[in-house]
PDB file of C-alpha atoms in Angstrom:
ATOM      1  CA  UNK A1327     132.143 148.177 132.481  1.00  0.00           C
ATOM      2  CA  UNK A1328     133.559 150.207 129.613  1.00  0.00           C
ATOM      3  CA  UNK A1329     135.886 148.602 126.692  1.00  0.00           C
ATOM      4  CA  UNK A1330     138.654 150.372 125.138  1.00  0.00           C
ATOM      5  CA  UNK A1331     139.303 148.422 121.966  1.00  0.00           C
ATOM      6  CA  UNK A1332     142.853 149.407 121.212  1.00  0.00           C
ATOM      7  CA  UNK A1333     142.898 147.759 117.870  1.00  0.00           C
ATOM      8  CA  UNK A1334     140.335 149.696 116.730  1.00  0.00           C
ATOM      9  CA  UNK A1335     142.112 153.129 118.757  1.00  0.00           C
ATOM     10  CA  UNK A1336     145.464 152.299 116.516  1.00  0.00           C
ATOM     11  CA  UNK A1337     143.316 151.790 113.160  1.00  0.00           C
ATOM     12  CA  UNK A1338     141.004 154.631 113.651  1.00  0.00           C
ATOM     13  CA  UNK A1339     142.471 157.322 111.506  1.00  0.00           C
ATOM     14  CA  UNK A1340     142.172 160.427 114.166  1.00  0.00           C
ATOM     15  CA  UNK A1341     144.254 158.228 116.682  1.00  0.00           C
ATOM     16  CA  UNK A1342     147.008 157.118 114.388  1.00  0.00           C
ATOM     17  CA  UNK A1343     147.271 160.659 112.730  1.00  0.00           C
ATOM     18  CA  UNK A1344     147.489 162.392 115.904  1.00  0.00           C
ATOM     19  CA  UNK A1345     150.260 159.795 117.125  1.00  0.00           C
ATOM     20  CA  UNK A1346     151.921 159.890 113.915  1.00  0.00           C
ATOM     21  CA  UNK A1347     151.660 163.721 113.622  1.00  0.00           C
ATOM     22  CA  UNK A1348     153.392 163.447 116.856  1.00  0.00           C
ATOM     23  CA  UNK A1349     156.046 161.509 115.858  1.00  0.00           C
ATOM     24  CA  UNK A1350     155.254 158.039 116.847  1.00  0.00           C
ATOM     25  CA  UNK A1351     155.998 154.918 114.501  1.00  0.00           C
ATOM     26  CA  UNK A1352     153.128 152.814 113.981  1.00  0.00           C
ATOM     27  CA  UNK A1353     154.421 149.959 116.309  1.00  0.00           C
ATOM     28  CA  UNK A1354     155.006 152.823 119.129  1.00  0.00           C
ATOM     29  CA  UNK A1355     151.130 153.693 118.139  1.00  0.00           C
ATOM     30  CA  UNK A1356     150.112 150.743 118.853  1.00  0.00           C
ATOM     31  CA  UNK A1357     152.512 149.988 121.903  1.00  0.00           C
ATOM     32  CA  UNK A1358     150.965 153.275 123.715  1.00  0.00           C
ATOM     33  CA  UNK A1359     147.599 152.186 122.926  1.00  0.00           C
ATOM     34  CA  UNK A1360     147.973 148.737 124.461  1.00  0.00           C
ATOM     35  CA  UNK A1361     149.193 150.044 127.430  1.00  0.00           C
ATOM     36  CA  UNK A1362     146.229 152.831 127.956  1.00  0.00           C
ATOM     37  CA  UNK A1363     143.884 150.331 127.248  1.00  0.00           C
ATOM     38  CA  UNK A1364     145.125 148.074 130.053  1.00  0.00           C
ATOM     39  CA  UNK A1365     145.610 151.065 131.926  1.00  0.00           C
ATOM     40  CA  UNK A1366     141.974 151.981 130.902  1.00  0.00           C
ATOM     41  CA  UNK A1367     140.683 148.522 132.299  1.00  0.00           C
ATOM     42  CA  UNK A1368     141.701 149.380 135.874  1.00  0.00           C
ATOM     43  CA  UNK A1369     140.003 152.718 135.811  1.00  0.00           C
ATOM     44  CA  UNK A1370     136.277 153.744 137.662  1.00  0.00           C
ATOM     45  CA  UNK A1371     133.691 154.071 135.806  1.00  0.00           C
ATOM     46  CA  UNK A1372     130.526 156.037 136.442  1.00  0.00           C
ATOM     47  CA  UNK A1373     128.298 153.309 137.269  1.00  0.00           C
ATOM     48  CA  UNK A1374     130.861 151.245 139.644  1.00  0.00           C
ATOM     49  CA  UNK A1375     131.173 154.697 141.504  1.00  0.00           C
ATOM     50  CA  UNK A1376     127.351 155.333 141.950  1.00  0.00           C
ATOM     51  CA  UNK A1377     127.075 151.014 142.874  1.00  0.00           C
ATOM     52  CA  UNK A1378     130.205 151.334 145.322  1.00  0.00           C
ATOM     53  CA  UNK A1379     129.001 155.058 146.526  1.00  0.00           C
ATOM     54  CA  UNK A1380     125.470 152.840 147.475  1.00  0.00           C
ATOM     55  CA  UNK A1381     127.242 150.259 148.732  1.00  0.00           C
ATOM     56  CA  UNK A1382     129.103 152.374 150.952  1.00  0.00           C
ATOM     57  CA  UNK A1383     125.990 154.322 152.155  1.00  0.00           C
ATOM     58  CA  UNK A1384     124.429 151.234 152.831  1.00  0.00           C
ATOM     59  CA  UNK A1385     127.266 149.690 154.854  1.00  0.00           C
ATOM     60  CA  UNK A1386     127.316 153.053 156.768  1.00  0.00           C
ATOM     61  CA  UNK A1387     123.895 152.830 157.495  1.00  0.00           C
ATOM     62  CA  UNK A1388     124.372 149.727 159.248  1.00  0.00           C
ATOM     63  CA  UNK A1389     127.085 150.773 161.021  1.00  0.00           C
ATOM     64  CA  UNK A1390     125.588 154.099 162.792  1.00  0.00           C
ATOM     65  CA  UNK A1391     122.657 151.607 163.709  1.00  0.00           C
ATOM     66  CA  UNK A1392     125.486 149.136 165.165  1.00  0.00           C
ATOM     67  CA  UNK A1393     126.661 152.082 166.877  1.00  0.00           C
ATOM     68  CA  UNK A1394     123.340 153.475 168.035  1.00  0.00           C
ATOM     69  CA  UNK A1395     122.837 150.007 169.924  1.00  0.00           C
ATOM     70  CA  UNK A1396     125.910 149.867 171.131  1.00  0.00           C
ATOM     71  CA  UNK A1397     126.109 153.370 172.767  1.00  0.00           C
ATOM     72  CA  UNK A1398     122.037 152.379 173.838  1.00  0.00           C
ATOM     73  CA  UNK A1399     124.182 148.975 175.995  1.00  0.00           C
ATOM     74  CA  UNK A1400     127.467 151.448 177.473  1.00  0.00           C
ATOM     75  CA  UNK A1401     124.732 154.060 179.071  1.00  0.00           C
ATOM     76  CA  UNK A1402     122.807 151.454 180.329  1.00  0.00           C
ATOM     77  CA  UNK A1403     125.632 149.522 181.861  1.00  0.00           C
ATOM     78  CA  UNK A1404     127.034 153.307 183.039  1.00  0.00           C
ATOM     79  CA  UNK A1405     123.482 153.723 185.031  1.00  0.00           C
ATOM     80  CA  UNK A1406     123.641 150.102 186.592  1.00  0.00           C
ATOM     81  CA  UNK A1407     127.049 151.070 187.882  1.00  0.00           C
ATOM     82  CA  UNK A1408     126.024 154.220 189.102  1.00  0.00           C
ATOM     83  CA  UNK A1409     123.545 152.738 190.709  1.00  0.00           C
ATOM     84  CA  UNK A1410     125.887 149.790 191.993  1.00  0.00           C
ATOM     85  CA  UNK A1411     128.046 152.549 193.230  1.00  0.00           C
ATOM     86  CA  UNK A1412     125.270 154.325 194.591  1.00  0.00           C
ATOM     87  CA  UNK A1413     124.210 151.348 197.210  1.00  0.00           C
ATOM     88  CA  UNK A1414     127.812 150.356 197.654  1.00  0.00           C
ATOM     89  CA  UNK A1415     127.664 154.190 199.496  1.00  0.00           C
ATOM     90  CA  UNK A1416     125.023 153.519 201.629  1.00  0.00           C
ATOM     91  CA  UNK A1417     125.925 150.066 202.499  1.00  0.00           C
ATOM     92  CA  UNK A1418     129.164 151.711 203.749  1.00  0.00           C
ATOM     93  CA  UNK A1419     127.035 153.921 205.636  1.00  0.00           C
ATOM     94  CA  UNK A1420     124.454 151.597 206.886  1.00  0.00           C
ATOM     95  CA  UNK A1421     127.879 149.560 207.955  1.00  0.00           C
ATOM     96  CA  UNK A1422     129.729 152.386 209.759  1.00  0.00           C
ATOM     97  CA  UNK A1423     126.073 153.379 211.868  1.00  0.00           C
ATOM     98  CA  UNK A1424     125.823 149.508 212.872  1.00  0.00           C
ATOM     99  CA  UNK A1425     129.576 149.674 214.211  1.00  0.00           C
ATOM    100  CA  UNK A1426     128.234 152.962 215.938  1.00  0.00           C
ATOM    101  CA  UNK A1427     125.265 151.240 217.240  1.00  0.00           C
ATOM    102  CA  UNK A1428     127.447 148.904 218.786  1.00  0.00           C
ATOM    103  CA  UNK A1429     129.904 150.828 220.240  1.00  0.00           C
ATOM    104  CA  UNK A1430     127.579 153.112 221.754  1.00  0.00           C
ATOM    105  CA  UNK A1431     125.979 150.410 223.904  1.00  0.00           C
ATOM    106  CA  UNK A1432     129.391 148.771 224.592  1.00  0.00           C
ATOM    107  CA  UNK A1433     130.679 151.836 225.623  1.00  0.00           C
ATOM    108  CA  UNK A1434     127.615 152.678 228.010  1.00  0.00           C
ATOM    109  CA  UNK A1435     128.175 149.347 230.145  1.00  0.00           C
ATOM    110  CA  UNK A1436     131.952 150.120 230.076  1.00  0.00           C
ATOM    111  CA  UNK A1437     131.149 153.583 231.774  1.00  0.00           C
ATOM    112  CA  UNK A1438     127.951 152.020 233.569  1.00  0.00           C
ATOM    113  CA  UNK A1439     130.830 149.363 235.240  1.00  0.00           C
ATOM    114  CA  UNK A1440     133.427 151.673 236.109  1.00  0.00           C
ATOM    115  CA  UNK A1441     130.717 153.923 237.627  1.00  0.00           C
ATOM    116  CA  UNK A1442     129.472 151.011 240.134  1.00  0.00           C
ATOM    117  CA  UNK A1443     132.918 150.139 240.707  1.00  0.00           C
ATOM    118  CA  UNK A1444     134.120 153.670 241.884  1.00  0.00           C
ATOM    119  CA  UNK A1445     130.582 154.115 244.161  1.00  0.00           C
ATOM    120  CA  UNK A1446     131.612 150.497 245.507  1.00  0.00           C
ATOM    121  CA  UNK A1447     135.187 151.744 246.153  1.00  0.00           C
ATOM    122  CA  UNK A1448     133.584 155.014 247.412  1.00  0.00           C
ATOM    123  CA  UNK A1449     131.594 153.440 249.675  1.00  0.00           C
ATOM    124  CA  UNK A1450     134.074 150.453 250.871  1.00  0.00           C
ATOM    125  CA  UNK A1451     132.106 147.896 249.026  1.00  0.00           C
ATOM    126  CA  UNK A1452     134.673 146.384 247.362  1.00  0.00           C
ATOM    127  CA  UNK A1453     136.997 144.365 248.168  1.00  0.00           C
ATOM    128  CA  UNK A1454     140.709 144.864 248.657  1.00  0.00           C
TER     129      UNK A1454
END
């Protein structure tokens, strides 16, 4: 981390003449140079930009892996629901051609009854 030393920016003699040459007092001089150096203390330097930039590259690096997995588990939960939905289909069809199945032959001994019944009426078999 860099150090201002703002005792030494106040005494140095290109500081205080420019201040001065500016117009500032010397307790002004060294007012403003307290508060830059403070100021100073809260600002980036080079190498906690390059160690945040890699931390940040690093952290990113895990997260596009996170993601990677992630996306890997929602396609292979959208082809198990496909697939789900897929059978649900033909159950509904294997369903609806076992109703058929049964209708058909309930239908067949419906007809097949009313048939004998009309030759038995047809042909004074049955009884009145």
């Amino acid at each position: 981390m860099a150090v201002f030393d703002t005792h030494k920016a106040v005494k140095a003699s290109s500081t205080k003449s420019a201040l001065t040459s500016a117009g500032f007092p010397d307790h002004q001089a060294e007012a403003l140079v307290d508060v830059v150096g403070e100021e100073r203390e809260a600002l980036a330097t080079k190498d906690g930009l390059e160690a945040l930039g890699s931390a940040l590259r690093t952290e990113m690096q895990a997260l596009r892996t996170e993601m990677q997995a992630l996306e890997a588990r929602v396609d292979a939960r959208f082809e198990a629901l496909e697939k789900a939905v897929s059978e649900c289909a033909t159950k509904a069809e294997l369903r609806e051609m076992e109703l058929r199945m049964r209708l058909i032959p309930g239908t067949y001994v419906f007809a097949a009854a009313g048939l004998v019944i009309t030759v038995m009426i047809g042909l004074e078999l049955w009884p009145r």
